[in-house]
Short mmCIF file of C-alpha atoms and ligand atoms in Angstrom, two decimals:
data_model
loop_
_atom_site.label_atom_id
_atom_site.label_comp_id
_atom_site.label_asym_id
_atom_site.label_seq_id
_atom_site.Cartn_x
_atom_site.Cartn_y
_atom_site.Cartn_z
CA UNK Q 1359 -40.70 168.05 -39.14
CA UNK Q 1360 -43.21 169.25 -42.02
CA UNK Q 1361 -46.52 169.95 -40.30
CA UNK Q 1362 -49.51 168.80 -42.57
CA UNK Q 1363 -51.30 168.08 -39.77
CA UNK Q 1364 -52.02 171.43 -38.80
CA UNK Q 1365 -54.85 171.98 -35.86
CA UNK Q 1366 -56.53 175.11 -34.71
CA UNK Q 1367 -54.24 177.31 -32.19
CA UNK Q 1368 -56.75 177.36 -29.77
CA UNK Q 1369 -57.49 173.39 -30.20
CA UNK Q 1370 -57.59 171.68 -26.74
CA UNK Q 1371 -55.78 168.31 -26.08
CA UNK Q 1372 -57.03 165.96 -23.33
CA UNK Q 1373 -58.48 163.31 -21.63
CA UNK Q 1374 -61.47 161.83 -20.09
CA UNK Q 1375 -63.10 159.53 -17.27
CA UNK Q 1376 -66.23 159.37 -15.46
CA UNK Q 1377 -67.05 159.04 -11.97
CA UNK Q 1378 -68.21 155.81 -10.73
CA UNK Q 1379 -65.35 154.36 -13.37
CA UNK Q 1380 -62.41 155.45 -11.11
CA UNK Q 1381 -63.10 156.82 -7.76
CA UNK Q 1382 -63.75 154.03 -5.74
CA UNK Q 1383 -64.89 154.71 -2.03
CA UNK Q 1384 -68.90 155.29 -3.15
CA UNK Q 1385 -69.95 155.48 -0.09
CA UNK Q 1386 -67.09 157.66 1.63
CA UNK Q 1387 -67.55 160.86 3.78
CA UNK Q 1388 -71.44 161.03 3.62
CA UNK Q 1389 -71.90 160.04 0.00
CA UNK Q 1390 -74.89 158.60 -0.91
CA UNK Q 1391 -75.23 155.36 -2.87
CA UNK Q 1392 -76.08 155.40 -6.57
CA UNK Q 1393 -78.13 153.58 -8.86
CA UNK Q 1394 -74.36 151.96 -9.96
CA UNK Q 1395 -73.38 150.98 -6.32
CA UNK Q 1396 -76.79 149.37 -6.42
CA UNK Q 1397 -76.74 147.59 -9.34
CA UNK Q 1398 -73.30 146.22 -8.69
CA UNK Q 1399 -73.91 145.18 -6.04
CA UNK Q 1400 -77.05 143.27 -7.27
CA UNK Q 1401 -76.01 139.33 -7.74
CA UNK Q 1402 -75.69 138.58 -12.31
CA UNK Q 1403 -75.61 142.25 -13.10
CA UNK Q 1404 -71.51 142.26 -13.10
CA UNK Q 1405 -69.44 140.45 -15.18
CA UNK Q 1406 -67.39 138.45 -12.40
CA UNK Q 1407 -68.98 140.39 -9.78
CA UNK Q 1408 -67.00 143.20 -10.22
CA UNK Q 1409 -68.18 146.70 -8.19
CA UNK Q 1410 -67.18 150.25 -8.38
CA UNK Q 1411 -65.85 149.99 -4.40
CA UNK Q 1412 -62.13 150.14 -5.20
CA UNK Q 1413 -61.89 151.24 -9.06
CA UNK Q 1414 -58.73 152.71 -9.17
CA UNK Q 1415 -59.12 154.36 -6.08
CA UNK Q 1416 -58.53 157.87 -7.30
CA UNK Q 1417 -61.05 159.55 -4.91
CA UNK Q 1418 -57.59 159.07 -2.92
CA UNK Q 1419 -55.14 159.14 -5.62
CA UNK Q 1420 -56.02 161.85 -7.67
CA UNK Q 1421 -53.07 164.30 -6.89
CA UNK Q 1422 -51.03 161.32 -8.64
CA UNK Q 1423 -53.35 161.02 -11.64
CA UNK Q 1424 -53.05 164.69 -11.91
CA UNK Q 1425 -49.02 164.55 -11.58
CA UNK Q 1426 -49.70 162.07 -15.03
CA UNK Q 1427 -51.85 164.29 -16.52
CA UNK Q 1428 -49.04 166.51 -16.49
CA UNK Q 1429 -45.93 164.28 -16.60
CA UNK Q 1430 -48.01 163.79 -20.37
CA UNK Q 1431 -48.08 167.22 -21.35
CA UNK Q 1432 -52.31 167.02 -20.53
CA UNK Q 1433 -54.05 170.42 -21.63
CA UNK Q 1434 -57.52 169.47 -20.08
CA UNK Q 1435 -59.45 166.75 -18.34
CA UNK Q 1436 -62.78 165.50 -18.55
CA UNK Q 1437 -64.70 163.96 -15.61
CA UNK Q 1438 -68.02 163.62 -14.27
CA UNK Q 1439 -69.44 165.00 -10.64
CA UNK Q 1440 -70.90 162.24 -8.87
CA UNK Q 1441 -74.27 163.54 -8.07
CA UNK Q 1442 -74.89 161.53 -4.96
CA UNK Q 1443 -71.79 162.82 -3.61
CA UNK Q 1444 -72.13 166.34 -3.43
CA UNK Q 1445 -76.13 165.67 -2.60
CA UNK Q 1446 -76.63 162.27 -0.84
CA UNK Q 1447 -80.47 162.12 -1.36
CA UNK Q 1448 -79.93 163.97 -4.85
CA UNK Q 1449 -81.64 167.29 -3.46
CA UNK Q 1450 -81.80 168.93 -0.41
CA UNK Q 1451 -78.91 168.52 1.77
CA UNK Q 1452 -75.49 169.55 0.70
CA UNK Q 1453 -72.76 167.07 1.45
CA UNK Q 1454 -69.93 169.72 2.03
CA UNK Q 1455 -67.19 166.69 1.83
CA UNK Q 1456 -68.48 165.39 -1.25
CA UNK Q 1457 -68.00 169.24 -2.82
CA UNK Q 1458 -65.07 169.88 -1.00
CA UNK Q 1459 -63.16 166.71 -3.33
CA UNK Q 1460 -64.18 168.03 -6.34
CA UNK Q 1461 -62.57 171.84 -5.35
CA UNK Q 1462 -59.70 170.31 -4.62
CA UNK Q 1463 -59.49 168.53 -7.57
CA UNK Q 1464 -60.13 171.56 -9.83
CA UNK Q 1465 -58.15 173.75 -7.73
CA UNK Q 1466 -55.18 171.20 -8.43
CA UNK Q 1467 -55.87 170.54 -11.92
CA UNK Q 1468 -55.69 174.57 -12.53
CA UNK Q 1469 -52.08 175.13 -10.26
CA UNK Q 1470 -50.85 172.21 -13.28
CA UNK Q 1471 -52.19 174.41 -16.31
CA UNK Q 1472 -54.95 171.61 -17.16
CA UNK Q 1473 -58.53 173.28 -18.11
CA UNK Q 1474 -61.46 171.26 -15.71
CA UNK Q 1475 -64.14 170.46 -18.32
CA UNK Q 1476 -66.91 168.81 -15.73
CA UNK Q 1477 -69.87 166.42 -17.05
CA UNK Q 1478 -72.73 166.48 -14.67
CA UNK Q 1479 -74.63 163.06 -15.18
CA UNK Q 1480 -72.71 160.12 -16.19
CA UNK Q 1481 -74.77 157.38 -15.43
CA UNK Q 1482 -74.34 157.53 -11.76
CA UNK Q 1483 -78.17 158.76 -10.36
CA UNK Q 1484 -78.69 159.56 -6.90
CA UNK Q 1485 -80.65 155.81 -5.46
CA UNK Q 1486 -82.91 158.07 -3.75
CA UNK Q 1487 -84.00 159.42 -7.00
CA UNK Q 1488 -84.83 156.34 -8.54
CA UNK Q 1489 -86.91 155.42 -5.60
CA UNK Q 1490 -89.20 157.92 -6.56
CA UNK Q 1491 -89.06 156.96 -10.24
CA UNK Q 1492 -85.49 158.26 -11.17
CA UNK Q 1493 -85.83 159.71 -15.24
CA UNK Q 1494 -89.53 158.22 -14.98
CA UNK Q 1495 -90.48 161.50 -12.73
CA UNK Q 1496 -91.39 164.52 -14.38
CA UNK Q 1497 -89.72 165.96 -11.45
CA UNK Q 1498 -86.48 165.06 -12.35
CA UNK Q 1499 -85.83 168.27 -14.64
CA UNK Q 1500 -86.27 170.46 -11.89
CA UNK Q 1501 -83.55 167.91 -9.45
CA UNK Q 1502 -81.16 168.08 -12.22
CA UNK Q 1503 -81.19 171.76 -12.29
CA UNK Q 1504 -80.79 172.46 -8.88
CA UNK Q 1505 -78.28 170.21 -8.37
CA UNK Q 1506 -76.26 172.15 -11.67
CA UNK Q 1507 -77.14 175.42 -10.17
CA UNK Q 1508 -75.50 174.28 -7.01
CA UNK Q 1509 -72.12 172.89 -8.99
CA UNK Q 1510 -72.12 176.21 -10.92
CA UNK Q 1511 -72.18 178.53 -7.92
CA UNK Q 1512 -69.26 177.09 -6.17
CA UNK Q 1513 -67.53 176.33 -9.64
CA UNK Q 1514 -67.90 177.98 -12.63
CA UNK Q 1515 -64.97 180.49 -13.13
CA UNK Q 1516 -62.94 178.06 -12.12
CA UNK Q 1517 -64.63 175.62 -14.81
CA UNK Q 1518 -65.27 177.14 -17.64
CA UNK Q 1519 -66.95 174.26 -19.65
CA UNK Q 1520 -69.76 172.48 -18.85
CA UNK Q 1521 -71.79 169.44 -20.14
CA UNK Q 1522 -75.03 168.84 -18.71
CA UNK Q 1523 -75.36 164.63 -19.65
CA UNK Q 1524 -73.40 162.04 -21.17
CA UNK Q 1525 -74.86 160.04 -23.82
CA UNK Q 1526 -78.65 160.03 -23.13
CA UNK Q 1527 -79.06 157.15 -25.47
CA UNK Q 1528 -76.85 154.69 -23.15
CA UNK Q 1529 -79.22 155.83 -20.53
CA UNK Q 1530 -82.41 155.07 -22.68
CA UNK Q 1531 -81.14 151.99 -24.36
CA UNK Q 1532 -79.43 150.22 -21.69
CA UNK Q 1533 -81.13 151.52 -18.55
CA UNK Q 1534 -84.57 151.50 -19.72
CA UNK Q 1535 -84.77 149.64 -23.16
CA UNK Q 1536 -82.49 146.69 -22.55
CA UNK Q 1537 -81.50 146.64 -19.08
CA UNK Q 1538 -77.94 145.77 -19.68
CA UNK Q 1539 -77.12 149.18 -17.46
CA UNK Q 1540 -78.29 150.38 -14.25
CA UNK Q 1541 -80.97 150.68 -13.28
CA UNK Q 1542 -81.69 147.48 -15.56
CA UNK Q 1543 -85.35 147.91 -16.90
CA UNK Q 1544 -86.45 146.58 -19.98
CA UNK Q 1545 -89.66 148.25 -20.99
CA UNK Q 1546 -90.43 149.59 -24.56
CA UNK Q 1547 -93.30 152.00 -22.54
CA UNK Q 1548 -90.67 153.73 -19.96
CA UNK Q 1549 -87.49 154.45 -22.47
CA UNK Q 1550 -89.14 157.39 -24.16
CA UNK Q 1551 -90.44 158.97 -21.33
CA UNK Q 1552 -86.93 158.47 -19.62
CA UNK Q 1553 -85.78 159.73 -22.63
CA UNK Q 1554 -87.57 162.84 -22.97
CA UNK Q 1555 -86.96 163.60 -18.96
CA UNK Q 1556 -83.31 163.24 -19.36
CA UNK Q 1557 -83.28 165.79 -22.20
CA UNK Q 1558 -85.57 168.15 -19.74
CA UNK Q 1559 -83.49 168.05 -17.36
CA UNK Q 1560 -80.74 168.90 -19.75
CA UNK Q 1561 -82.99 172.15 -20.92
CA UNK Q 1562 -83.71 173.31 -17.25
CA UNK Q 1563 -79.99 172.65 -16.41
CA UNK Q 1564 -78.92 174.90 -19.30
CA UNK Q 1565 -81.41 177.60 -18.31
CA UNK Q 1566 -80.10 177.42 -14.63
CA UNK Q 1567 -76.53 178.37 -16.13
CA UNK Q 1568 -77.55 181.15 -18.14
CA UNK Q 1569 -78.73 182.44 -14.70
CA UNK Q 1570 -75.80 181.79 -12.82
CA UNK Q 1571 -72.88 180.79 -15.20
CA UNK Q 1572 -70.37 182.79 -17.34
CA UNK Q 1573 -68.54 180.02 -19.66
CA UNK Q 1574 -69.66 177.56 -21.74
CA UNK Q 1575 -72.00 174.82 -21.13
CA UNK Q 1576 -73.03 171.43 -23.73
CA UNK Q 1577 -74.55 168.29 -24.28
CA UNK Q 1578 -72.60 165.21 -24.98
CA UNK Q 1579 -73.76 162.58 -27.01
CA UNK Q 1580 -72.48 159.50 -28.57
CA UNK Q 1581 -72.67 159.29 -32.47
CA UNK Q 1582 -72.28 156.00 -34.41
CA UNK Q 1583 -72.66 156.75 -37.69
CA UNK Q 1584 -74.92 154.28 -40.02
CA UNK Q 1585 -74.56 152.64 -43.19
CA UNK Q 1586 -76.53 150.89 -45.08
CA UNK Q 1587 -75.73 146.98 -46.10
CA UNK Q 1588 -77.16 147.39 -49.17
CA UNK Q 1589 -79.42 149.60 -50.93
CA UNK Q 1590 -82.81 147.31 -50.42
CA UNK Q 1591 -85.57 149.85 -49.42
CA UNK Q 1592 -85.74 147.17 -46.02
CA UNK Q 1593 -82.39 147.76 -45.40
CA UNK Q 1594 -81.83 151.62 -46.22
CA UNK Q 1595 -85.30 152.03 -43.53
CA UNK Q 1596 -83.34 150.24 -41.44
CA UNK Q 1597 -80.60 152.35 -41.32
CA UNK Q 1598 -82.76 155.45 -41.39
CA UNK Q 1599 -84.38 153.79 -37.94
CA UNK Q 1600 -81.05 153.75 -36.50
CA UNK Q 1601 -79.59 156.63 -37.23
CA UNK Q 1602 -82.95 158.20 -36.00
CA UNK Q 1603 -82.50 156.32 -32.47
CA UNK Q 1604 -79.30 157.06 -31.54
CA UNK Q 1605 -77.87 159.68 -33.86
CA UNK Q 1606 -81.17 162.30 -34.24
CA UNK Q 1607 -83.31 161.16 -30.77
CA UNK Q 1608 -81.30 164.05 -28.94
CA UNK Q 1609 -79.66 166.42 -31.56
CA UNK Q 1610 -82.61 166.88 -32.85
CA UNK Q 1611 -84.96 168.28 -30.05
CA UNK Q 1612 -81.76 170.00 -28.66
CA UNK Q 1613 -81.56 172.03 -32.22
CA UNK Q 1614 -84.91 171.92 -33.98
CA UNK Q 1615 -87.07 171.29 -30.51
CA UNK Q 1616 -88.58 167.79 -32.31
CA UNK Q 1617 -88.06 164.27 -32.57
CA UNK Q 1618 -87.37 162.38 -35.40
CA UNK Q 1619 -90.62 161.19 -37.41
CA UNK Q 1620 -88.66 157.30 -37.19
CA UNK Q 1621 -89.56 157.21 -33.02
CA UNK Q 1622 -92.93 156.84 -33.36
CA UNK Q 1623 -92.64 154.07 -36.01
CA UNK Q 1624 -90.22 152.30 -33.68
CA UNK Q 1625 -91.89 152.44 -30.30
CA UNK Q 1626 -95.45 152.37 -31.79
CA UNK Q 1627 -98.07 152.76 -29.09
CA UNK Q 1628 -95.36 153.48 -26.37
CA UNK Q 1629 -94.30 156.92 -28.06
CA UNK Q 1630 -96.40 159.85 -26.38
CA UNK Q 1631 -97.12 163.05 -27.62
CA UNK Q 1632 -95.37 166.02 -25.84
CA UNK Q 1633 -96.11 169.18 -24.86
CA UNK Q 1634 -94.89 172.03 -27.08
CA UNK Q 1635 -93.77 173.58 -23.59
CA UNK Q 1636 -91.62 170.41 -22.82
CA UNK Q 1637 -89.86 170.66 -26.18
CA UNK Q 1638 -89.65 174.51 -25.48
CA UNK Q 1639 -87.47 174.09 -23.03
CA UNK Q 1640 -85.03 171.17 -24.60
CA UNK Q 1641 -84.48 173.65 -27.04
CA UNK Q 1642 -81.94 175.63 -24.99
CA UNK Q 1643 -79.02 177.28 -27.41
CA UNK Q 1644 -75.60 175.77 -26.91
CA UNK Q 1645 -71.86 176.53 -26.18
CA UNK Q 1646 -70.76 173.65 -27.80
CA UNK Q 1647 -71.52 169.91 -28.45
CA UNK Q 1648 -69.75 166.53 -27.28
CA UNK Q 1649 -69.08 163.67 -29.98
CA UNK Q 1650 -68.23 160.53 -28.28
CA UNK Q 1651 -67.16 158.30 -31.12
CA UNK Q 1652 -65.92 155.05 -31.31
CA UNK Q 1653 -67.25 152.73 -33.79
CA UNK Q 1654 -70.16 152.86 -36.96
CA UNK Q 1655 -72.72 150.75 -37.36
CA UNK Q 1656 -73.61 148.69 -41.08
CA UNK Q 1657 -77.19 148.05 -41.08
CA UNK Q 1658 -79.65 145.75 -42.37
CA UNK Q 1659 -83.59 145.12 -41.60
CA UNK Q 1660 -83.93 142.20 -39.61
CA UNK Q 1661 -87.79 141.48 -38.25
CA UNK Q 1662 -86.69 139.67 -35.10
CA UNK Q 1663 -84.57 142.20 -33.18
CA UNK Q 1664 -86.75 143.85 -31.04
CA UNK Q 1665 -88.08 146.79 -31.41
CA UNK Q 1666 -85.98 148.57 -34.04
CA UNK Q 1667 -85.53 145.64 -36.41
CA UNK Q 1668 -82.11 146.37 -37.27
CA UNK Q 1669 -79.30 144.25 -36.86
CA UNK Q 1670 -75.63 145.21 -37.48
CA UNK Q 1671 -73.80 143.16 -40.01
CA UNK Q 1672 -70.01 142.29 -39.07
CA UNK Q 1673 -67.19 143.77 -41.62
CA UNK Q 1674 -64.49 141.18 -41.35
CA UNK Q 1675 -61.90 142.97 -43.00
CA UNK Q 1676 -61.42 145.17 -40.33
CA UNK Q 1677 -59.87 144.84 -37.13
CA UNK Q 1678 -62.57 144.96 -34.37
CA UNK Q 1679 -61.81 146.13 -30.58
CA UNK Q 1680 -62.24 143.85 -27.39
CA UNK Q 1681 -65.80 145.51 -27.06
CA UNK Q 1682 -66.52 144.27 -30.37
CA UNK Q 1683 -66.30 147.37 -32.17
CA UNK Q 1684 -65.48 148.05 -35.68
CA UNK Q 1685 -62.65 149.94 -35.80
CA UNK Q 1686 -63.36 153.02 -38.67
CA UNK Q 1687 -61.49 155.91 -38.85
CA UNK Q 1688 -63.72 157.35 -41.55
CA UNK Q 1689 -66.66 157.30 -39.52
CA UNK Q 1690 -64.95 160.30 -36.92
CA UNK Q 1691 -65.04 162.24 -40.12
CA UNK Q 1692 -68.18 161.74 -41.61
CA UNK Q 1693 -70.07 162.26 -38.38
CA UNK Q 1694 -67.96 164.99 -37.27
CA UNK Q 1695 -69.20 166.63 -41.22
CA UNK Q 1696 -72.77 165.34 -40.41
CA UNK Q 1697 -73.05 167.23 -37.17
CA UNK Q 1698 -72.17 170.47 -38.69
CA UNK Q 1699 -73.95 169.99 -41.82
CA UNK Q 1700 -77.19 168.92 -40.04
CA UNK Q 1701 -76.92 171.45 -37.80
CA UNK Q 1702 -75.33 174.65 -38.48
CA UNK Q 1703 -71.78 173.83 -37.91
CA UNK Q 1704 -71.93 174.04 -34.35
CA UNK Q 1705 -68.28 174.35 -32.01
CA UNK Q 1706 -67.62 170.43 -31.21
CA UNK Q 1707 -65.90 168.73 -28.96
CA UNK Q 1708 -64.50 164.95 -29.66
CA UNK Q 1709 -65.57 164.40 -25.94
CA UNK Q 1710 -64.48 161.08 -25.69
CA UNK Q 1711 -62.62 158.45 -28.62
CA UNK Q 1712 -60.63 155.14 -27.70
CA UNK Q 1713 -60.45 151.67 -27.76
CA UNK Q 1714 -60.46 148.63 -25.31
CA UNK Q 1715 -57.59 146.74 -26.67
CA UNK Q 1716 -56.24 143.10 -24.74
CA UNK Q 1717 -53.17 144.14 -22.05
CA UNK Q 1718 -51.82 142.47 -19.80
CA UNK Q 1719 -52.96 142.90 -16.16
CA UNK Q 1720 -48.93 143.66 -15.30
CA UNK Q 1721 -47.07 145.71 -16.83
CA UNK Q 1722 -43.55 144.60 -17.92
CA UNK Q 1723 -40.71 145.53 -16.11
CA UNK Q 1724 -37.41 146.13 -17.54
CA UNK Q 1725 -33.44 145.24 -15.91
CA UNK Q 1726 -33.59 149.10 -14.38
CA UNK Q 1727 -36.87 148.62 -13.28
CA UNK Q 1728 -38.46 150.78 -15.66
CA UNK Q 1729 -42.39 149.89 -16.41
CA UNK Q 1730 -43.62 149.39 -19.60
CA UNK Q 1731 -47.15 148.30 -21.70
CA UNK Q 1732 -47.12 148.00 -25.08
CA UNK Q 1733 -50.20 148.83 -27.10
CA UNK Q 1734 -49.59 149.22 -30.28
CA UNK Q 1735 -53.18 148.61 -31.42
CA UNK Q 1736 -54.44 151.32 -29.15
CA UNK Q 1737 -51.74 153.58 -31.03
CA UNK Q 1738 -52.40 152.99 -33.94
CA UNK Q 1739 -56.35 153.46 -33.62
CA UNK Q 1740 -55.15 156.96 -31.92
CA UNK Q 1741 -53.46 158.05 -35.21
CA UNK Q 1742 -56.15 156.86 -37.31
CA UNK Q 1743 -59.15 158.96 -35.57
CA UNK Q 1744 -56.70 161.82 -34.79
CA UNK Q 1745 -55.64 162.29 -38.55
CA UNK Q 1746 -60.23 161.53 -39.02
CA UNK Q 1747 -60.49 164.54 -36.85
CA UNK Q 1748 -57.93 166.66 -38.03
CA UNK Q 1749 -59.78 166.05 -42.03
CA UNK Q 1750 -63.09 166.82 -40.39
CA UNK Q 1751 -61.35 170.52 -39.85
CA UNK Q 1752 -60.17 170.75 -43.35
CA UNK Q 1753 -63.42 170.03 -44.27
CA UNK Q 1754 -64.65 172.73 -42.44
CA UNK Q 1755 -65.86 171.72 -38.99
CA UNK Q 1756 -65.02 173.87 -35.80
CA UNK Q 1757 -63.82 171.19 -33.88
CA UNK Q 1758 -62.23 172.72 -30.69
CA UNK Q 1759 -60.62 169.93 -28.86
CA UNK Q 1760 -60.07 166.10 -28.42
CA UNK Q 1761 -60.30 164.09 -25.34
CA UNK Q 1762 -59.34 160.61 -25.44
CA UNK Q 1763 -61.08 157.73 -22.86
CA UNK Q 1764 -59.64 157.33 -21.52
CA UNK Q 1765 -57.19 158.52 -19.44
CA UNK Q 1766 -57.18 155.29 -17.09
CA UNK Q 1767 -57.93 151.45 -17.33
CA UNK Q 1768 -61.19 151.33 -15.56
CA UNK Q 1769 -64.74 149.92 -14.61
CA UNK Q 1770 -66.16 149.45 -17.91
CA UNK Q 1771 -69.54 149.65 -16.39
CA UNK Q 1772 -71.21 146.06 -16.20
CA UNK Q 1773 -68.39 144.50 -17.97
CA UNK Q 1774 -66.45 145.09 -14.74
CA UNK Q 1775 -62.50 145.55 -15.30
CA UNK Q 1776 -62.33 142.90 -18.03
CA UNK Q 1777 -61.67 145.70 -20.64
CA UNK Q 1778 -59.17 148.28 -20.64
CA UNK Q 1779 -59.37 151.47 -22.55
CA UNK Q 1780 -56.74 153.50 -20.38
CA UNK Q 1781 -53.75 155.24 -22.21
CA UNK Q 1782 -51.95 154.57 -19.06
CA UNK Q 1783 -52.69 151.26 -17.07
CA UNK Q 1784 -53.71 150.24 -13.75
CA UNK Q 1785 -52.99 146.97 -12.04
CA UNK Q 1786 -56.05 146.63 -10.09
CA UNK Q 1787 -54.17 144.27 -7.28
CA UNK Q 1788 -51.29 146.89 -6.95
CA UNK Q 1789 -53.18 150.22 -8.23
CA UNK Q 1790 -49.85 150.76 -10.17
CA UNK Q 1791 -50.23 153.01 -12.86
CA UNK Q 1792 -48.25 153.19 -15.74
CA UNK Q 1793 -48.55 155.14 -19.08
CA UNK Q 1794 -48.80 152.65 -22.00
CA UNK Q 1795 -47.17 153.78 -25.70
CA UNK Q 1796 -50.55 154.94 -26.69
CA UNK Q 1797 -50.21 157.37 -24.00
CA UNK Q 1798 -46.37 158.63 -24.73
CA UNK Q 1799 -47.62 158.81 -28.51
CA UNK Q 1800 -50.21 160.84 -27.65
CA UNK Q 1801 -48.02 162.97 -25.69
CA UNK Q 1802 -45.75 163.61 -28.65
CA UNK Q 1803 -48.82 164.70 -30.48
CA UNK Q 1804 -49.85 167.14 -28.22
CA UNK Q 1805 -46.41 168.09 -27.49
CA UNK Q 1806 -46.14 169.09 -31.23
CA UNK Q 1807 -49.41 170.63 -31.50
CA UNK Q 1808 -50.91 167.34 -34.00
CA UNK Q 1809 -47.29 167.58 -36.02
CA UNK Q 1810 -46.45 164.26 -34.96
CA UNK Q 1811 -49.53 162.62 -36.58
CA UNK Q 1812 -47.30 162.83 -39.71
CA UNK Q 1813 -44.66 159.82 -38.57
CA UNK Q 1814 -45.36 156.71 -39.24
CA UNK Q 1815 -42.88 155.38 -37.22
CA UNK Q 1816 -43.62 156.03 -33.55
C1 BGC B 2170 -69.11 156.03 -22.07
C2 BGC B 2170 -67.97 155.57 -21.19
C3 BGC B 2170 -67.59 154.17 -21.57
C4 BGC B 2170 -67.11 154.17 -23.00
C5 BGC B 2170 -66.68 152.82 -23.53
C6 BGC B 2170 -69.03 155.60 -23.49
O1 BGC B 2170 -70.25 155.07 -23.87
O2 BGC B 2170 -69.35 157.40 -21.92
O3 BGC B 2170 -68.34 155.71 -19.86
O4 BGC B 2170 -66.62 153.62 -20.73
O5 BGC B 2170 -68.14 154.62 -23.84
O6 BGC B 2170 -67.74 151.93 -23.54
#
């Protein structure tokens, strides 16, 4: 097979899933409850009710969702500590059991040859924390950090890549903006300042590794590149608003130690000022960067959609996901260029890319019993972003790895179970797994080092 999809040697294949998403069993062996286990279990906040309680019950079957890491030739995996595990109250006391899962689960991942790459904070906050103000406390940097500095003593060496939060802007915007996510406030005053908190606490958690750690540590963010409908000065300030939300609100201070001009137009009277020592220390230099891309954004001004004005305009000759996502190829590579011409070509990893396509809740089972899901939607919108990430490297990004989400069906956070983005499926009643095609394609690709991008036929 001619190669012309030719990756880096050192380029790391994998996959990705967060905490409260597939453990299940929140509350086992001393954990504490989060703001998730609260909020799902908070009557209207769950599509159909749904909790994290069971999810696919990997805090007690991860050995076998290690054994399919590896049955699919798996290089890495990416998951996130729950916090309120390892420290019940979120500081203070250590909950040995809570640390003692996540050894074993990096000990195991490392006797299969699959590199740990551990996310500290996704999503799941300690309750205890928010009942003293959660991101709204100043004192939150200073939690954060000594709750990394713990992690990193008993782990680093063993995990050699870090990333301090995932996607501070679903935090913000959902959390604190629009309350679709815990812990479900919707005030224009509190989303800066939990904002800005969550990218101190980023800052003090990368100083605490340079202290105690020897790898690599990052931020991960999610990206969703923005075009303009048309080239109306409304509309192109429209898109500059947007981009400056999500794309620049964190990059930004994380590189340059500022915010984008755009926030204070946007949140008017509710944007403070801060301290040049607060910026000082968001401004930590990183190993490496998480993209999280799945979708762009087309933009127009629209006066009633509060408090960006900017609405997204739908492109209906494109196939869109079950989330209601665009799906756009091109838009891996242009942010993947954007990122390193913005900011210096930093490394990058695509920490998470996928799509929640419609399958079945069973999978289909053949004469010789043999399981099978067919996906070919999810396949196909594999190749496409693969082939966008592999022309982001001809263009001259140093991209160093790809993780897809993600490696199970799972609790797609208030939207319950009702949308899968797994490579390999789970049938919640039976907790079955089974890898779809999107996951034995994906296998061939990694198999052959990206080679296999160049079939059209699998
Ligand atoms: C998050 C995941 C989530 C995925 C799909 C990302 O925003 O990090 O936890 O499941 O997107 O919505």
């Amino acid at each position: 097979m001619s190669n012309i999809y030719q990756f880096p040697d050192d380029f790391v294949w994998g996959s990705a899933t967060a905490a409260y998403q597939i453990e299940g069993s929140p509350l086992a062996d001393g954990a504490g409850p989060s703001i998730w286990q609260r909020f799902a279990h908070t009557p209207g906040r769950m599509l159909n009710n749904d909790t994290g309680d069971v999810a696919c019950d990997h805090y007690n079957r991860w050995r076998e969702d290690i054994a399919i890491m590896k049955e699919l030739g798996m290089q890495a995996y990416r998951f996130s500590i729950s916090w309120s595990r390892v420290l019940p109250e979120g500081k203070g006391r250590v909950n040995q059991k809570g640390v003692d899962f996540y050894e074993r689960l990096v000990d195991t991942l490392l006797e299969n040859d699959i590199q740990p790459v551990a996310t500290l904070f996704h999503w799941d906050l300690p309750a205890a924390l928010d009942d003293q103000g959660g991101w709204l406390n100043r004192d939150i940097a200073g939690w954060f950090a000594d709750y990394g500095r713990l992690m990193f003593e008993r782990l680093d060496g063993r995990i050699k890549r870090w990333a301090t939060l995932n996607e501070p802007w679903v935090v913000t915007d959902g959390g604190y903006l629009h309350g679709a996510l815990a812990p479900g406030h919707r005030n224009r005053f509190e989303a800066p300042i939990a904002s800005h908190n969550l990218m101190r606490a980023h800052g003090a958690a990368v100083k605490a590794y340079r202290e105690v750690g020897k790898h690599e540590i990052g931020l991960v963010v999610n990206i969703e590149p923005k075009y303009s409908a048309s080239d109306s000065a409304e509309d192109l300030a429209a898109t500059r608003r947007a981009e400056a939300y999500m794309n620049r609100q964190y990059l930004d201070p994380a590189f340059f130690g500022t915010y984008p001009e755009e926030l204070r137009e946007i949140f008017g009277e509710a944007w403070p000022e801060w301290s040049q020592d607060d910026m000082d220390l968001i401004k930590q230099p990183l190993d490496f960067i998480g993209v999280n891309y799945y979708t762009r954004n087309v933009a127009k001004h629209d006066e009633l959609n509060w408090p960006l004005k900017v609405a997204p305009v739908r492109q209906n000759q494109h196939t869109y996901t079950e989330t209601g996502w665009e799906v756009f190829p091109q838009g891996l590579t242009d942010t993947l260029v954007w990122v390193k011409e913005r900011y210096g070509n930093p490394k990058v990893f695509i920490t998470e890319n996928g799509a929640a396509f419609f399958d079945p809740p069973k999978s289909e089972t053949n004469s010789s019993g043999a399981r099978r899901v067919r996906d070919p939607l999810r396949l196909s919108y594999l190749r496409q972003h693969l082939r966008a990430v592999h022309a982001a490297i001809e263009a001259g990004c140093d991209i160093g790895g790809y993780f897809v989400w993600s490696l199970l069906d799972n609790l797609e956070w208030s939207l319950g179970y009702s949308k899968r983005f797994g490579i390999v499926h789970v049938d919640f009643e039976t907790q079955t797994r089974t890898p779809k095609d999107s996951a034995r394609y994906y296998a061939k690709v990694v198999a052959t080092h990206g080679a296999a991008l160049s079939n059209e036929d699998d």
